[in-house]
């Protein structure tokens, strides 16, 4: 039976046997900037792979070239995943060593791959991590904000109304929050972060981690928003880290309440929607119920 979990503590997992990977799906982290961050084991697995499943074959092709490797590549991304997954799983079932990589960092973290991993498990295929760089962990490690509890949001929705609704859900979580963000959206996102979470929350902006122009800027959300507004959109890749709440965030606006209710009402009963929204936004149930009835009434009249 294929092994789907790591060896028990104390059992050696390194040494000569690990040089020839057993058949299975290897989820291989690759550098987020600095090539020196590719682990020796990642290199070994890539060298032994019968197939490398990646996002962009040009990006992974360049990485393999720098490693002196020539491999069969198969692109796997959100637009073709459902179509190509069966062929990858069939190859795994025949006993291939398959490496899953993304353009940078750890596959499946704000990147494609989790369904492939899940379906491989469901078929009893050996699935192994080859851990390494991930922008969220690199960012947390240098942000100087509490790391005992953190919540990874990944990318926020691009539109402000939806983004604010998501932020309203996160505002009361007693943990550090981690966001990935695109440079052209940073200013708008920081504005919503400041307004929904409160400008006093400590935060850090990490840019181009492990690369030439690496930068860590720290301050309150209000200070970071003002700095970005003054300097214009930064270049490169970004992670925003926000420290846990130290005081109650500003109460949800009527607009946020309405957006949250509409979303919840589309998914379930009035009762469930009211309970979920009241809990999420920290509002009294009675207030949310009244607002929900007014919304439903308004919709009926329209
Ligand atoms: N799977 C990757 C990981 O493990 O971090 C993340 C992939 S996601 C599509 C790409 C986002 O990660 C970027 O938009 C940026 O927010 C963040 N990111 C990746 N590399 C980075 C770097 N060197 N510095 C800062 N952020 C980075």
mmCIF file of C-alpha atoms and ligand atoms in Angstrom:
data_model
loop_
_atom_site.group_PDB
_atom_site.id
_atom_site.type_symbol
_atom_site.label_atom_id
_atom_site.label_comp_id
_atom_site.label_asym_id
_atom_site.label_seq_id
_atom_site.Cartn_x
_atom_site.Cartn_y
_atom_site.Cartn_z
ATOM 1 C CA UNK A 1 0.000 0.000 0.000
ATOM 2 C CA UNK A 2 1.439 3.413 -0.887
ATOM 3 C CA UNK A 3 2.588 5.535 2.010
ATOM 4 C CA UNK A 4 0.622 8.792 2.277
ATOM 5 C CA UNK A 5 2.087 10.116 5.524
ATOM 6 C CA UNK A 6 5.639 10.954 6.608
ATOM 7 C CA UNK A 7 7.684 8.365 8.490
ATOM 8 C CA UNK A 8 7.096 8.226 12.258
ATOM 9 C CA UNK A 9 9.245 10.519 14.419
ATOM 10 C CA UNK A 10 12.685 9.071 14.885
ATOM 11 C CA UNK A 11 12.658 7.082 11.648
ATOM 12 C CA UNK A 12 15.390 8.454 9.393
ATOM 13 C CA UNK A 13 14.044 9.981 6.210
ATOM 14 C CA UNK A 14 17.291 11.292 4.727
ATOM 15 C CA UNK A 15 20.254 9.371 3.343
ATOM 16 C CA UNK A 16 20.804 7.391 0.177
ATOM 17 C CA UNK A 17 17.259 5.998 0.013
ATOM 18 C CA UNK A 18 15.815 9.507 -0.291
ATOM 19 C CA UNK A 19 17.942 10.172 -3.403
ATOM 20 C CA UNK A 20 15.675 8.023 -5.564
ATOM 21 C CA UNK A 21 12.149 9.196 -4.778
ATOM 22 C CA UNK A 22 9.475 6.528 -4.617
ATOM 23 C CA UNK A 23 6.704 6.982 -7.182
ATOM 24 C CA UNK A 24 4.140 9.607 -6.305
ATOM 25 C CA UNK A 25 3.173 13.259 -6.419
ATOM 26 C CA UNK A 26 5.790 15.622 -4.974
ATOM 27 C CA UNK A 27 4.633 19.150 -4.127
ATOM 28 C CA UNK A 28 7.873 21.055 -4.611
ATOM 29 C CA UNK A 29 8.457 24.615 -3.377
ATOM 30 C CA UNK A 30 10.661 26.790 -5.600
ATOM 31 C CA UNK A 31 12.292 30.191 -4.893
ATOM 32 C CA UNK A 32 10.207 33.385 -4.630
ATOM 33 C CA UNK A 33 13.200 35.388 -5.858
ATOM 34 C CA UNK A 34 16.606 34.176 -4.727
ATOM 35 C CA UNK A 35 17.631 31.027 -6.595
ATOM 36 C CA UNK A 36 19.819 29.985 -3.674
ATOM 37 C CA UNK A 37 16.628 29.223 -1.756
ATOM 38 C CA UNK A 38 15.920 26.120 -3.839
ATOM 39 C CA UNK A 39 16.590 23.235 -1.460
ATOM 40 C CA UNK A 40 18.947 20.385 -2.383
ATOM 41 C CA UNK A 41 16.022 17.990 -1.966
ATOM 42 C CA UNK A 42 13.858 20.031 -4.348
ATOM 43 C CA UNK A 43 16.638 19.738 -6.908
ATOM 44 C CA UNK A 44 16.898 15.972 -6.365
ATOM 45 C CA UNK A 45 13.174 15.455 -6.802
ATOM 46 C CA UNK A 46 13.068 17.630 -9.930
ATOM 47 C CA UNK A 47 16.039 15.721 -11.328
ATOM 48 C CA UNK A 48 14.300 12.377 -10.687
ATOM 49 C CA UNK A 49 10.854 13.458 -11.910
ATOM 50 C CA UNK A 50 9.320 11.716 -14.933
ATOM 51 C CA UNK A 51 7.017 14.702 -15.346
ATOM 52 C CA UNK A 52 7.034 18.265 -13.973
ATOM 53 C CA UNK A 53 3.567 19.775 -13.663
ATOM 54 C CA UNK A 54 3.816 23.579 -13.590
ATOM 55 C CA UNK A 55 1.841 26.774 -14.216
ATOM 56 C CA UNK A 56 3.808 28.432 -17.003
ATOM 57 C CA UNK A 57 6.150 26.103 -18.879
ATOM 58 C CA UNK A 58 8.383 29.064 -19.832
ATOM 59 C CA UNK A 59 8.927 30.082 -16.198
ATOM 60 C CA UNK A 60 9.621 26.535 -15.002
ATOM 61 C CA UNK A 61 11.651 25.820 -18.134
ATOM 62 C CA UNK A 62 13.980 28.679 -17.187
ATOM 63 C CA UNK A 63 14.347 27.380 -13.619
ATOM 64 C CA UNK A 64 15.151 23.866 -14.857
ATOM 65 C CA UNK A 65 17.642 25.278 -17.350
ATOM 66 C CA UNK A 66 19.539 27.060 -14.576
ATOM 67 C CA UNK A 67 19.632 23.726 -12.740
ATOM 68 C CA UNK A 68 20.947 21.997 -15.862
ATOM 69 C CA UNK A 69 17.837 19.799 -16.108
ATOM 70 C CA UNK A 70 15.731 18.934 -19.113
ATOM 71 C CA UNK A 71 12.341 17.540 -18.186
ATOM 72 C CA UNK A 72 8.970 16.782 -19.680
ATOM 73 C CA UNK A 73 6.703 19.683 -18.632
ATOM 74 C CA UNK A 74 2.932 19.875 -18.474
ATOM 75 C CA UNK A 75 1.151 23.128 -17.785
ATOM 76 C CA UNK A 76 -1.597 23.045 -15.155
ATOM 77 C CA UNK A 77 -3.546 26.184 -14.317
ATOM 78 C CA UNK A 78 -7.059 27.206 -13.389
ATOM 79 C CA UNK A 79 -8.247 27.270 -17.017
ATOM 80 C CA UNK A 80 -7.098 23.770 -18.018
ATOM 81 C CA UNK A 81 -6.923 21.965 -14.639
ATOM 82 C CA UNK A 82 -10.130 19.931 -14.986
ATOM 83 C CA UNK A 83 -9.126 18.834 -18.496
ATOM 84 C CA UNK A 84 -5.522 17.791 -17.826
ATOM 85 C CA UNK A 85 -5.913 16.382 -14.290
ATOM 86 C CA UNK A 86 -7.099 12.900 -15.411
ATOM 87 C CA UNK A 87 -3.979 12.405 -17.562
ATOM 88 C CA UNK A 88 -1.678 13.425 -14.688
ATOM 89 C CA UNK A 89 -3.502 11.102 -12.276
ATOM 90 C CA UNK A 90 -3.301 8.270 -14.817
ATOM 91 C CA UNK A 91 0.443 8.757 -15.059
ATOM 92 C CA UNK A 92 0.725 8.731 -11.262
ATOM 93 C CA UNK A 93 -1.358 5.547 -11.133
ATOM 94 C CA UNK A 94 1.152 3.920 -13.520
ATOM 95 C CA UNK A 95 3.922 4.623 -10.979
ATOM 96 C CA UNK A 96 5.490 7.860 -12.226
ATOM 97 C CA UNK A 97 7.395 10.374 -10.103
ATOM 98 C CA UNK A 98 5.518 13.639 -10.714
ATOM 99 C CA UNK A 99 6.725 16.990 -9.365
ATOM 100 C CA UNK A 100 4.145 19.744 -8.961
ATOM 101 C CA UNK A 101 5.649 23.254 -8.945
ATOM 102 C CA UNK A 102 4.228 26.754 -9.359
ATOM 103 C CA UNK A 103 5.807 29.844 -10.924
ATOM 104 C CA UNK A 104 7.256 30.721 -7.517
ATOM 105 C CA UNK A 105 6.945 29.578 -3.908
ATOM 106 C CA UNK A 106 4.833 26.744 -2.606
ATOM 107 C CA UNK A 107 2.295 25.187 -4.971
ATOM 108 C CA UNK A 108 -1.356 25.293 -3.801
ATOM 109 C CA UNK A 109 -0.717 28.452 -1.693
ATOM 110 C CA UNK A 110 -2.669 31.074 -3.684
ATOM 111 C CA UNK A 111 -1.656 28.872 -6.625
ATOM 112 C CA UNK A 112 -3.185 25.900 -8.458
ATOM 113 C CA UNK A 113 -2.870 22.309 -7.313
ATOM 114 C CA UNK A 114 -5.038 21.506 -4.326
ATOM 115 C CA UNK A 115 -7.582 19.501 -6.359
ATOM 116 C CA UNK A 116 -4.800 17.488 -7.936
ATOM 117 C CA UNK A 117 -3.433 16.754 -4.459
ATOM 118 C CA UNK A 118 -6.881 15.824 -3.163
ATOM 119 C CA UNK A 119 -7.670 13.517 -6.058
ATOM 120 C CA UNK A 120 -4.255 11.884 -5.755
ATOM 121 C CA UNK A 121 -5.023 11.108 -2.079
ATOM 122 C CA UNK A 122 -8.434 9.758 -3.054
ATOM 123 C CA UNK A 123 -6.725 7.309 -5.419
ATOM 124 C CA UNK A 124 -4.282 6.133 -2.740
ATOM 125 C CA UNK A 125 -1.338 7.814 -4.489
ATOM 126 C CA UNK A 126 1.735 8.696 -2.431
ATOM 127 C CA UNK A 127 1.725 12.511 -1.904
ATOM 128 C CA UNK A 128 4.815 14.160 -0.434
ATOM 129 C CA UNK A 129 5.743 17.753 0.383
ATOM 130 C CA UNK A 130 9.131 19.169 -0.548
ATOM 131 C CA UNK A 131 8.861 22.317 1.579
ATOM 132 C CA UNK A 132 10.622 25.586 0.942
ATOM 133 C CA UNK A 133 9.892 29.242 0.170
ATOM 134 C CA UNK A 134 6.424 30.736 0.574
ATOM 135 C CA UNK A 135 5.962 34.511 0.460
ATOM 136 C CA UNK A 136 3.511 34.518 3.361
ATOM 137 C CA UNK A 137 5.958 32.791 5.728
ATOM 138 C CA UNK A 138 8.907 34.899 4.551
ATOM 139 C CA UNK A 139 6.800 38.037 5.125
ATOM 140 C CA UNK A 140 5.622 36.952 8.575
ATOM 141 C CA UNK A 141 9.163 36.049 9.590
ATOM 142 C CA UNK A 142 10.424 39.624 9.086
ATOM 143 C CA UNK A 143 7.298 41.728 9.707
ATOM 144 C CA UNK A 144 7.941 41.975 13.444
ATOM 145 C CA UNK A 145 4.277 41.320 14.214
ATOM 146 C CA UNK A 146 2.870 38.504 16.380
ATOM 147 C CA UNK A 147 3.170 35.123 14.693
ATOM 148 C CA UNK A 148 1.605 32.900 17.362
ATOM 149 C CA UNK A 149 -1.720 33.111 15.520
ATOM 150 C CA UNK A 150 -2.143 34.262 11.953
ATOM 151 C CA UNK A 151 -4.798 34.183 9.273
ATOM 152 C CA UNK A 152 -3.805 33.967 5.624
ATOM 153 C CA UNK A 153 -6.314 35.691 3.353
ATOM 154 C CA UNK A 154 -4.312 35.548 0.129
ATOM 155 C CA UNK A 155 -5.612 38.020 -2.463
ATOM 156 C CA UNK A 156 -8.520 40.262 -1.492
ATOM 157 C CA UNK A 157 -11.364 40.721 -4.003
ATOM 158 C CA UNK A 158 -10.509 43.376 -6.614
ATOM 159 C CA UNK A 159 -13.732 45.397 -6.168
ATOM 160 C CA UNK A 160 -13.972 47.647 -3.153
ATOM 161 C CA UNK A 161 -17.500 46.693 -1.998
ATOM 162 C CA UNK A 162 -16.666 42.973 -1.926
ATOM 163 C CA UNK A 163 -13.235 43.661 -0.458
ATOM 164 C CA UNK A 164 -14.752 45.668 2.389
ATOM 165 C CA UNK A 165 -17.256 42.891 3.082
ATOM 166 C CA UNK A 166 -14.396 40.366 3.366
ATOM 167 C CA UNK A 167 -12.427 42.751 5.589
ATOM 168 C CA UNK A 168 -15.472 43.203 7.823
ATOM 169 C CA UNK A 169 -15.429 39.421 8.337
ATOM 170 C CA UNK A 170 -11.749 39.519 9.294
ATOM 171 C CA UNK A 171 -11.811 42.652 11.467
ATOM 172 C CA UNK A 172 -12.414 40.864 14.765
ATOM 173 C CA UNK A 173 -10.161 37.860 14.271
ATOM 174 C CA UNK A 174 -7.668 37.964 17.167
ATOM 175 C CA UNK A 175 -4.697 37.161 14.965
ATOM 176 C CA UNK A 176 -2.206 38.702 12.555
ATOM 177 C CA UNK A 177 -3.643 38.890 9.023
ATOM 178 C CA UNK A 178 -1.626 38.205 5.867
ATOM 179 C CA UNK A 179 -2.643 39.450 2.417
ATOM 180 C CA UNK A 180 -1.134 39.090 -1.039
ATOM 181 C CA UNK A 181 -1.683 42.198 -3.142
ATOM 182 C CA UNK A 182 -0.959 43.452 -6.643
ATOM 183 C CA UNK A 183 0.908 46.809 -6.862
ATOM 184 C CA UNK A 184 -1.821 48.570 -8.861
ATOM 185 C CA UNK A 185 -4.420 47.691 -6.215
ATOM 186 C CA UNK A 186 -2.297 48.418 -3.135
ATOM 187 C CA UNK A 187 -3.444 51.987 -2.545
ATOM 188 C CA UNK A 188 -7.154 51.145 -2.811
ATOM 189 C CA UNK A 189 -6.725 48.070 -0.599
ATOM 190 C CA UNK A 190 -4.815 50.002 2.065
ATOM 191 C CA UNK A 191 -7.580 52.594 2.104
ATOM 192 C CA UNK A 192 -10.192 49.877 2.730
ATOM 193 C CA UNK A 193 -7.930 48.165 5.287
ATOM 194 C CA UNK A 194 -7.578 51.442 7.174
ATOM 195 C CA UNK A 195 -11.272 52.222 7.085
ATOM 196 C CA UNK A 196 -12.562 48.761 7.967
ATOM 197 C CA UNK A 197 -9.889 47.533 10.397
ATOM 198 C CA UNK A 198 -9.009 50.961 11.854
ATOM 199 C CA UNK A 199 -5.973 53.093 11.003
ATOM 200 C CA UNK A 200 -4.227 52.400 14.311
ATOM 201 C CA UNK A 201 -3.478 48.735 13.590
ATOM 202 C CA UNK A 202 0.206 47.987 13.239
ATOM 203 C CA UNK A 203 1.178 46.675 9.848
ATOM 204 C CA UNK A 204 4.070 45.886 7.533
ATOM 205 C CA UNK A 205 4.479 46.065 3.797
ATOM 206 C CA UNK A 206 6.952 43.533 2.407
ATOM 207 C CA UNK A 207 8.131 44.051 -1.152
ATOM 208 C CA UNK A 208 10.306 41.931 -3.441
ATOM 209 C CA UNK A 209 11.310 39.483 -0.699
ATOM 210 C CA UNK A 210 14.671 37.767 -1.305
ATOM 211 C CA UNK A 211 15.229 39.936 -4.430
ATOM 212 C CA UNK A 212 17.499 42.892 -5.181
ATOM 213 C CA UNK A 213 14.997 45.569 -4.167
ATOM 214 C CA UNK A 214 13.708 43.823 -1.053
ATOM 215 C CA UNK A 215 11.981 46.206 1.318
ATOM 216 C CA UNK A 216 10.185 46.005 4.661
ATOM 217 C CA UNK A 217 8.188 49.084 5.614
ATOM 218 C CA UNK A 218 6.467 49.113 8.998
ATOM 219 C CA UNK A 219 3.933 51.482 10.570
ATOM 220 C CA UNK A 220 0.260 51.804 11.370
ATOM 221 C CA UNK A 221 -2.218 51.151 8.578
ATOM 222 C CA UNK A 222 -2.865 54.917 8.416
ATOM 223 C CA UNK A 223 0.872 55.644 8.048
ATOM 224 C CA UNK A 224 1.409 52.985 5.382
ATOM 225 C CA UNK A 225 -1.625 54.165 3.415
ATOM 226 C CA UNK A 226 -0.384 57.769 3.519
ATOM 227 C CA UNK A 227 3.152 56.731 2.455
ATOM 228 C CA UNK A 228 1.876 54.705 -0.508
ATOM 229 C CA UNK A 229 -0.523 57.479 -1.491
ATOM 230 C CA UNK A 230 2.358 59.981 -1.508
ATOM 231 C CA UNK A 231 4.841 57.763 -3.363
ATOM 232 C CA UNK A 232 2.456 56.141 -5.869
ATOM 233 C CA UNK A 233 2.109 52.408 -6.575
ATOM 234 C CA UNK A 234 5.271 50.461 -5.698
ATOM 235 C CA UNK A 235 6.877 48.080 -8.161
ATOM 236 C CA UNK A 236 7.205 44.351 -7.690
ATOM 237 C CA UNK A 237 5.551 41.732 -5.553
ATOM 238 C CA UNK A 238 3.921 42.561 -2.250
ATOM 239 C CA UNK A 239 2.679 41.071 0.977
ATOM 240 C CA UNK A 240 0.695 43.121 3.504
ATOM 241 C CA UNK A 241 0.789 41.939 7.117
ATOM 242 C CA UNK A 242 -1.569 43.476 9.692
ATOM 243 C CA UNK A 243 -1.164 42.939 13.427
ATOM 244 C CA UNK A 244 -4.048 41.707 15.609
ATOM 245 C CA UNK A 245 -6.709 44.148 16.817
ATOM 246 C CA UNK A 246 -5.833 45.936 20.048
ATOM 247 C CA UNK A 247 -9.210 47.624 20.336
ATOM 248 C CA UNK A 248 -12.619 47.092 18.802
ATOM 249 C CA UNK A 249 -12.599 47.909 15.087
ATOM 250 C CA UNK A 250 -14.985 50.618 13.848
ATOM 251 C CA UNK A 251 -18.552 49.258 13.660
ATOM 252 C CA UNK A 252 -19.666 47.885 10.297
ATOM 253 C CA UNK A 253 -21.312 50.497 8.070
ATOM 254 C CA UNK A 254 -24.851 50.012 6.733
ATOM 255 C CA UNK A 255 -23.299 49.390 3.319
ATOM 256 C CA UNK A 256 -21.132 46.547 4.688
ATOM 257 C CA UNK A 257 -24.087 45.097 6.594
ATOM 258 C CA UNK A 258 -26.225 45.162 3.465
ATOM 259 C CA UNK A 259 -23.534 43.537 1.339
ATOM 260 C CA UNK A 260 -22.962 40.790 3.930
ATOM 261 C CA UNK A 261 -26.706 40.172 4.270
ATOM 262 C CA UNK A 262 -27.330 39.968 0.539
ATOM 263 C CA UNK A 263 -24.556 37.430 0.221
ATOM 264 C CA UNK A 264 -25.785 35.353 3.174
ATOM 265 C CA UNK A 265 -29.443 35.528 2.072
ATOM 266 C CA UNK A 266 -28.462 34.207 -1.351
ATOM 267 C CA UNK A 267 -26.951 31.148 0.333
ATOM 268 C CA UNK A 268 -29.455 30.223 3.021
ATOM 269 C CA UNK A 269 -32.552 30.964 5.087
ATOM 270 C CA UNK A 270 -33.306 34.312 6.724
ATOM 271 C CA UNK A 271 -32.579 32.819 10.141
ATOM 272 C CA UNK A 272 -29.183 31.360 9.108
ATOM 273 C CA UNK A 273 -28.231 34.564 7.289
ATOM 274 C CA UNK A 274 -29.017 36.739 10.308
ATOM 275 C CA UNK A 275 -27.096 34.458 12.681
ATOM 276 C CA UNK A 276 -24.054 34.275 10.407
ATOM 277 C CA UNK A 277 -23.905 38.029 9.688
ATOM 278 C CA UNK A 278 -24.477 39.042 13.315
ATOM 279 C CA UNK A 279 -21.623 36.783 14.418
ATOM 280 C CA UNK A 280 -19.319 37.840 11.602
ATOM 281 C CA UNK A 281 -19.816 41.584 12.065
ATOM 282 C CA UNK A 282 -20.184 41.492 15.863
ATOM 283 C CA UNK A 283 -23.615 43.175 15.677
ATOM 284 C CA UNK A 284 -26.709 42.495 17.795
ATOM 285 C CA UNK A 285 -28.919 39.843 16.175
ATOM 286 C CA UNK A 286 -31.994 42.051 16.512
ATOM 287 C CA UNK A 287 -30.356 44.885 14.539
ATOM 288 C CA UNK A 288 -29.307 42.515 11.750
ATOM 289 C CA UNK A 289 -32.776 40.923 11.673
ATOM 290 C CA UNK A 290 -34.446 44.325 11.280
ATOM 291 C CA UNK A 291 -32.048 45.229 8.478
ATOM 292 C CA UNK A 292 -32.663 41.895 6.715
ATOM 293 C CA UNK A 293 -36.459 42.362 6.845
ATOM 294 C CA UNK A 294 -36.107 45.879 5.433
ATOM 295 C CA UNK A 295 -33.930 44.537 2.612
ATOM 296 C CA UNK A 296 -36.377 41.756 1.740
ATOM 297 C CA UNK A 297 -39.264 44.233 1.841
ATOM 298 C CA UNK A 298 -37.376 46.610 -0.416
ATOM 299 C CA UNK A 299 -36.612 43.796 -2.887
ATOM 300 C CA UNK A 300 -40.284 42.761 -2.982
ATOM 301 C CA UNK A 301 -41.386 46.293 -3.792
ATOM 302 C CA UNK A 302 -38.792 46.698 -6.546
HETATM 303 N N1 LIG B 1 2.630 30.194 -4.088
HETATM 304 C C1 LIG B 1 3.262 31.468 -3.782
HETATM 305 C C2 LIG B 1 3.822 31.426 -2.378
HETATM 306 O O1 LIG B 1 4.117 30.338 -1.893
HETATM 307 O O2 LIG B 1 3.986 32.454 -1.765
HETATM 308 C C3 LIG B 1 2.317 32.627 -3.995
HETATM 309 C C4 LIG B 1 1.795 32.749 -5.380
HETATM 310 S S1 LIG B 1 0.749 34.108 -5.619
HETATM 311 C C5 LIG B 1 0.106 33.775 -7.225
HETATM 312 C C6 LIG B 1 1.863 35.425 -5.953
HETATM 313 C C7 LIG B 1 1.838 36.493 -4.857
HETATM 314 O O3 LIG B 1 2.702 36.107 -3.797
HETATM 315 C C8 LIG B 1 2.380 37.832 -5.321
HETATM 316 O O4 LIG B 1 1.389 38.599 -5.975
HETATM 317 C C9 LIG B 1 2.796 38.450 -4.014
HETATM 318 O O5 LIG B 1 1.688 38.965 -3.317
HETATM 319 C C10 LIG B 1 3.348 37.234 -3.271
HETATM 320 N N2 LIG B 1 4.795 37.089 -3.546
HETATM 321 C C11 LIG B 1 5.402 36.152 -4.286
HETATM 322 N N3 LIG B 1 6.733 36.347 -4.304
HETATM 323 C C12 LIG B 1 6.977 37.437 -3.543
HETATM 324 C C13 LIG B 1 8.146 38.146 -3.162
HETATM 325 N N4 LIG B 1 9.331 37.772 -3.594
HETATM 326 N N5 LIG B 1 8.003 39.232 -2.367
HETATM 327 C C14 LIG B 1 6.797 39.624 -1.933
HETATM 328 N N6 LIG B 1 5.655 38.980 -2.255
HETATM 329 C C15 LIG B 1 5.731 37.915 -3.046
#
